[in-house]
Amino acid sequence: MGNLDKKDESRVGRDQQRYAESGARMVAGCICLNEAKDKVIMISSSKHKDRWILPKGGIELDEGEDFVVSAVRETWEEAGIEGKITQKLPVVYDKRKDAPIIKGEFNDIIPKTEFHFYEMIIDTLSVKWPESDKRQRKWCSYSEAKHELIKSNRLELIDALNSCDILKDEELDEDAY
Ligand code: 5FA
């Protein structure tokens, strides 16, 4: 599932970006766990270096209907990780309160982005990868990852994390930060 066509550089630009019928931008990524499933890898955002997120990026038009191809590519480009895909996770949606929204036919509100995440068990962490000069990488427990995602205001990524099989350690006291 999801063989990697490993490149030295990231695909860039939005000209190949795939959009859902609703108009939402389609994004794929991986929740990268260790074998024991008690740690996840987080990466720093390229735009906000102090914010920690999960490897993910735009699904491209030529990548077919199986979004695992895009998820595995983005995970290599952004995080330098290869591994085994263990499951497809439920789709999660942009939760920004101030997100620019798309109005549907009946004035219904459609999320701007839909995220297709997969659970991956890590085989290799390369020391050099396409975006290694612009992103940091770190291991986090469940509670540390959740704490970072709250700080980064990425609640949809918490939904994705909650849906995988990561072992949940004691929740951090958010008020202590
Ligand atoms: N963006 C930011 N917050 C979002 C949210 N809560 N829900 C949906 N989209 C959100 O920023 C990447 C893009 O995601 C930006 O256009 C931002 O407006 C939107 P990021 O998630 O902070 O990641 P990044 O800074 O690492 O950005 P890139 O990797 O450069 O961009 P992509 O993730 O789009 O990946 P791609 O260029 O590889 O396709």
mmCIF file of C-alpha atoms and ligand atoms in Angstrom:
data_model
loop_
_atom_site.group_PDB
_atom_site.id
_atom_site.type_symbol
_atom_site.label_atom_id
_atom_site.label_comp_id
_atom_site.label_asym_id
_atom_site.label_seq_id
_atom_site.Cartn_x
_atom_site.Cartn_y
_atom_site.Cartn_z
ATOM 1 C CA MET A 1 0.000 0.000 0.000
ATOM 2 C CA GLY A 2 1.417 3.382 -1.028
ATOM 3 C CA ASN A 3 4.811 2.582 -2.554
ATOM 4 C CA LEU A 4 7.026 5.633 -2.396
ATOM 5 C CA ASP A 5 8.514 7.161 -5.544
ATOM 6 C CA LYS A 6 11.269 8.839 -3.526
ATOM 7 C CA LYS A 7 12.382 12.238 -4.864
ATOM 8 C CA ASP A 8 15.093 14.606 -3.592
ATOM 9 C CA GLU A 9 12.870 17.645 -3.921
ATOM 10 C CA SER A 10 9.305 18.494 -2.921
ATOM 11 C CA ARG A 11 6.559 19.070 -5.434
ATOM 12 C CA VAL A 12 5.655 22.724 -5.124
ATOM 13 C CA GLY A 13 2.848 25.037 -6.254
ATOM 14 C CA ARG A 14 -0.920 24.746 -6.403
ATOM 15 C CA ASP A 15 -1.421 24.261 -10.174
ATOM 16 C CA GLN A 16 -1.833 20.478 -9.735
ATOM 17 C CA GLN A 17 -3.938 20.770 -6.546
ATOM 18 C CA ARG A 18 -7.002 18.542 -6.395
ATOM 19 C CA TYR A 19 -10.312 19.912 -5.059
ATOM 20 C CA ALA A 20 -13.354 17.940 -3.915
ATOM 21 C CA GLU A 21 -16.702 18.415 -5.671
ATOM 22 C CA SER A 22 -17.680 20.674 -2.773
ATOM 23 C CA GLY A 23 -14.762 22.958 -3.645
ATOM 24 C CA ALA A 24 -12.718 21.945 -0.589
ATOM 25 C CA ARG A 25 -8.935 21.642 -0.976
ATOM 26 C CA MET A 26 -7.925 17.982 -0.612
ATOM 27 C CA VAL A 27 -4.948 17.236 1.648
ATOM 28 C CA ALA A 28 -3.322 13.920 2.620
ATOM 29 C CA GLY A 29 -0.837 13.008 5.325
ATOM 30 C CA CYS A 30 0.357 10.415 7.816
ATOM 31 C CA ILE A 31 0.270 10.001 11.575
ATOM 32 C CA CYS A 32 3.729 8.489 12.019
ATOM 33 C CA LEU A 33 4.007 6.218 15.056
ATOM 34 C CA ASN A 34 6.814 4.166 16.567
ATOM 35 C CA GLU A 35 6.439 0.373 16.775
ATOM 36 C CA ALA A 36 5.156 0.580 20.373
ATOM 37 C CA LYS A 37 2.535 3.138 19.230
ATOM 38 C CA ASP A 38 3.237 5.420 22.175
ATOM 39 C CA LYS A 39 5.048 8.192 20.260
ATOM 40 C CA VAL A 40 4.230 10.269 17.175
ATOM 41 C CA ILE A 41 6.499 12.421 15.010
ATOM 42 C CA MET A 42 5.624 16.092 14.682
ATOM 43 C CA ILE A 43 7.187 18.576 12.266
ATOM 44 C CA SER A 44 7.454 22.346 12.404
ATOM 45 C CA SER A 45 5.268 24.371 10.063
ATOM 46 C CA SER A 46 7.242 26.010 7.263
ATOM 47 C CA LYS A 47 5.330 29.263 7.650
ATOM 48 C CA HIS A 48 5.370 29.447 11.467
ATOM 49 C CA LYS A 49 8.541 27.801 12.734
ATOM 50 C CA ASP A 50 7.393 27.695 16.364
ATOM 51 C CA ARG A 51 4.209 25.750 15.504
ATOM 52 C CA TRP A 52 4.188 21.950 15.387
ATOM 53 C CA ILE A 53 1.952 20.054 13.009
ATOM 54 C CA LEU A 54 1.739 16.679 11.223
ATOM 55 C CA PRO A 55 3.198 15.872 7.785
ATOM 56 C CA LYS A 56 0.535 16.584 5.176
ATOM 57 C CA GLY A 57 0.000 18.475 1.947
ATOM 58 C CA GLY A 58 -2.039 18.871 -1.180
ATOM 59 C CA ILE A 59 -3.308 15.864 -3.145
ATOM 60 C CA GLU A 60 -2.288 16.332 -6.760
ATOM 61 C CA LEU A 61 -4.414 15.688 -9.841
ATOM 62 C CA ASP A 62 -2.151 12.964 -11.278
ATOM 63 C CA GLU A 63 -1.992 10.881 -8.071
ATOM 64 C CA GLY A 64 -5.093 8.798 -8.705
ATOM 65 C CA GLU A 65 -7.959 7.824 -6.430
ATOM 66 C CA ASP A 66 -5.895 6.167 -3.712
ATOM 67 C CA PHE A 67 -4.796 9.093 -1.564
ATOM 68 C CA VAL A 68 -2.215 6.979 0.230
ATOM 69 C CA VAL A 69 0.153 7.840 -2.651
ATOM 70 C CA SER A 70 -0.087 11.547 -1.787
ATOM 71 C CA ALA A 71 0.105 10.846 1.969
ATOM 72 C CA VAL A 72 3.293 8.794 1.612
ATOM 73 C CA ARG A 73 4.854 11.377 -0.743
ATOM 74 C CA GLU A 74 4.103 14.278 1.608
ATOM 75 C CA THR A 75 5.423 12.320 4.587
ATOM 76 C CA TRP A 76 8.732 11.760 2.778
ATOM 77 C CA GLU A 77 8.996 15.364 1.493
ATOM 78 C CA GLU A 78 8.111 17.083 4.758
ATOM 79 C CA ALA A 79 9.394 14.645 7.382
ATOM 80 C CA GLY A 80 11.871 12.220 5.749
ATOM 81 C CA ILE A 81 9.886 9.264 7.024
ATOM 82 C CA GLU A 82 9.173 5.898 5.386
ATOM 83 C CA GLY A 83 7.117 3.121 6.902
ATOM 84 C CA LYS A 84 4.200 0.732 6.750
ATOM 85 C CA ILE A 85 0.670 2.078 6.329
ATOM 86 C CA THR A 86 -1.544 0.348 8.893
ATOM 87 C CA GLN A 87 -4.895 2.045 8.331
ATOM 88 C CA LYS A 88 -6.815 4.806 6.604
ATOM 89 C CA LEU A 89 -8.304 7.189 9.154
ATOM 90 C CA PRO A 90 -11.700 8.927 8.889
ATOM 91 C CA VAL A 91 -11.655 12.175 6.895
ATOM 92 C CA VAL A 92 -11.405 15.300 9.054
ATOM 93 C CA TYR A 93 -12.252 18.881 8.099
ATOM 94 C CA ASP A 94 -10.826 22.350 8.565
ATOM 95 C CA LYS A 95 -12.034 23.715 11.910
ATOM 96 C CA ARG A 96 -10.729 27.261 11.804
ATOM 97 C CA LYS A 97 -13.388 29.599 13.156
ATOM 98 C CA ASP A 98 -12.143 32.389 10.904
ATOM 99 C CA ALA A 99 -11.536 30.085 7.937
ATOM 100 C CA PRO A 100 -12.582 31.513 4.628
ATOM 101 C CA ILE A 101 -15.607 29.404 3.818
ATOM 102 C CA ILE A 102 -17.335 28.189 0.705
ATOM 103 C CA LYS A 103 -21.103 28.640 0.577
ATOM 104 C CA GLY A 104 -22.981 25.668 -0.837
ATOM 105 C CA GLU A 105 -26.026 25.658 -3.098
ATOM 106 C CA PHE A 106 -28.381 26.130 -0.128
ATOM 107 C CA ASN A 107 -26.095 28.606 1.661
ATOM 108 C CA ASP A 108 -24.706 25.721 3.681
ATOM 109 C CA ILE A 109 -21.168 26.153 4.934
ATOM 110 C CA ILE A 110 -18.570 23.841 3.469
ATOM 111 C CA PRO A 111 -15.161 23.370 5.101
ATOM 112 C CA LYS A 112 -12.315 24.869 3.093
ATOM 113 C CA THR A 113 -10.067 21.816 3.441
ATOM 114 C CA GLU A 114 -10.574 18.068 3.847
ATOM 115 C CA PHE A 115 -7.787 15.926 5.285
ATOM 116 C CA HIS A 116 -7.183 12.278 4.395
ATOM 117 C CA PHE A 117 -4.857 10.842 7.037
ATOM 118 C CA TYR A 118 -3.291 7.378 7.271
ATOM 119 C CA GLU A 119 -1.631 5.701 10.239
ATOM 120 C CA MET A 120 1.972 4.754 9.502
ATOM 121 C CA ILE A 121 4.393 2.656 11.577
ATOM 122 C CA ILE A 122 7.836 4.121 10.988
ATOM 123 C CA ASP A 123 10.594 2.011 9.387
ATOM 124 C CA THR A 124 13.169 4.720 8.633
ATOM 125 C CA LEU A 125 13.867 8.294 9.633
ATOM 126 C CA SER A 126 16.325 9.762 7.133
ATOM 127 C CA VAL A 127 18.812 12.403 8.273
ATOM 128 C CA LYS A 128 18.363 14.352 5.051
ATOM 129 C CA TRP A 129 15.057 14.784 3.213
ATOM 130 C CA PRO A 130 13.625 17.314 0.709
ATOM 131 C CA GLU A 131 12.502 19.809 3.388
ATOM 132 C CA SER A 132 15.144 19.049 6.040
ATOM 133 C CA ASP A 133 16.552 22.550 5.720
ATOM 134 C CA LYS A 134 13.218 24.190 6.547
ATOM 135 C CA ARG A 135 11.567 21.847 9.035
ATOM 136 C CA GLN A 136 12.394 20.426 12.460
ATOM 137 C CA ARG A 137 11.166 16.998 13.521
ATOM 138 C CA LYS A 138 10.475 15.684 17.037
ATOM 139 C CA TRP A 139 8.979 12.714 18.881
ATOM 140 C CA CYS A 140 5.953 13.425 21.078
ATOM 141 C CA SER A 141 3.756 11.420 23.392
ATOM 142 C CA TYR A 142 0.000 11.684 22.724
ATOM 143 C CA SER A 143 -0.454 14.407 25.338
ATOM 144 C CA GLU A 144 2.570 16.385 24.117
ATOM 145 C CA ALA A 145 1.297 16.195 20.528
ATOM 146 C CA LYS A 146 -2.185 17.292 21.566
ATOM 147 C CA HIS A 147 -0.725 20.172 23.540
ATOM 148 C CA GLU A 148 1.321 21.327 20.511
ATOM 149 C CA LEU A 149 -1.699 21.082 18.195
ATOM 150 C CA ILE A 150 -3.782 23.176 20.590
ATOM 151 C CA LYS A 151 -0.992 25.790 20.617
ATOM 152 C CA SER A 152 -0.893 25.680 16.795
ATOM 153 C CA ASN A 153 -4.711 25.956 16.687
ATOM 154 C CA ARG A 154 -4.981 22.813 14.518
ATOM 155 C CA LEU A 155 -8.030 21.157 16.073
ATOM 156 C CA GLU A 156 -8.718 19.064 12.954
ATOM 157 C CA LEU A 157 -5.273 17.489 13.363
ATOM 158 C CA ILE A 158 -6.234 16.534 16.939
ATOM 159 C CA ASP A 159 -9.302 14.786 15.487
ATOM 160 C CA ALA A 160 -7.010 12.823 13.160
ATOM 161 C CA LEU A 161 -4.618 11.969 16.013
ATOM 162 C CA ASN A 162 -7.526 10.824 18.210
ATOM 163 C CA SER A 163 -8.739 8.458 15.508
ATOM 164 C CA CYS A 164 -5.465 6.491 15.231
ATOM 165 C CA ASP A 165 -4.225 3.759 17.550
ATOM 166 C CA ILE A 166 -1.700 5.873 19.491
ATOM 167 C CA LEU A 167 -1.502 4.870 23.157
ATOM 168 C CA LYS A 168 -2.805 7.749 25.216
ATOM 169 C CA ASP A 169 -0.635 8.838 28.150
ATOM 170 C CA GLU A 170 -1.859 11.097 30.921
ATOM 171 C CA GLU A 171 -3.334 14.332 29.542
ATOM 172 C CA LEU A 172 -1.183 17.422 30.245
ATOM 173 C CA ASP A 173 -2.813 20.108 32.332
ATOM 174 C CA GLU A 174 -3.357 22.791 29.669
ATOM 175 C CA ASP A 175 -3.784 25.482 32.361
ATOM 176 C CA ALA A 176 -0.202 24.894 33.457
ATOM 177 C CA TYR A 177 1.082 26.425 30.206
HETATM 178 N N1 5FA B 1 -4.124 26.127 6.823
HETATM 179 C C1 5FA B 1 -3.678 26.635 7.956
HETATM 180 N N2 5FA B 1 -4.435 26.257 8.994
HETATM 181 C C2 5FA B 1 -5.398 25.456 8.482
HETATM 182 C C3 5FA B 1 -6.499 24.729 9.024
HETATM 183 N N3 5FA B 1 -6.787 24.771 10.338
HETATM 184 N N4 5FA B 1 -7.236 23.991 8.197
HETATM 185 C C4 5FA B 1 -6.967 23.959 6.886
HETATM 186 N N5 5FA B 1 -5.965 24.593 6.302
HETATM 187 C C5 5FA B 1 -5.178 25.352 7.091
HETATM 188 O O1 5FA B 1 -0.092 25.630 6.096
HETATM 189 C C6 5FA B 1 -0.416 25.075 4.857
HETATM 190 C C7 5FA B 1 -1.698 25.635 4.325
HETATM 191 O O2 5FA B 1 -2.777 25.211 5.158
HETATM 192 C C8 5FA B 1 -1.731 27.151 4.283
HETATM 193 O O3 5FA B 1 -2.244 27.519 3.009
HETATM 194 C C9 5FA B 1 -2.706 27.541 5.369
HETATM 195 O O4 5FA B 1 -3.498 28.662 5.034
HETATM 196 C C10 5FA B 1 -3.595 26.317 5.466
HETATM 197 P P1 5FA B 1 0.362 24.695 7.321
HETATM 198 O O5 5FA B 1 -0.629 23.612 7.508
HETATM 199 O O6 5FA B 1 0.643 25.580 8.503
HETATM 200 O O7 5FA B 1 1.661 23.977 6.787
HETATM 201 P P2 5FA B 1 3.048 24.519 6.299
HETATM 202 O O8 5FA B 1 3.299 25.878 6.859
HETATM 203 O O9 5FA B 1 4.050 23.519 6.606
HETATM 204 O O10 5FA B 1 2.762 24.711 4.731
HETATM 205 P P3 5FA B 1 3.174 23.942 3.421
HETATM 206 O O11 5FA B 1 3.696 22.586 3.656
HETATM 207 O O12 5FA B 1 4.006 24.878 2.643
HETATM 208 O O13 5FA B 1 1.784 23.804 2.667
HETATM 209 P P4 5FA B 1 0.793 22.572 2.561
HETATM 210 O O14 5FA B 1 0.574 21.905 3.868
HETATM 211 O O15 5FA B 1 -0.386 23.144 1.900
HETATM 212 O O16 5FA B 1 1.529 21.491 1.670
HETATM 213 P P5 5FA B 1 2.023 21.400 0.188
HETATM 214 O O17 5FA B 1 2.563 22.729 -0.238
HETATM 215 O O18 5FA B 1 3.079 20.363 0.346
HETATM 216 O O19 5FA B 1 0.871 20.908 -0.629
#
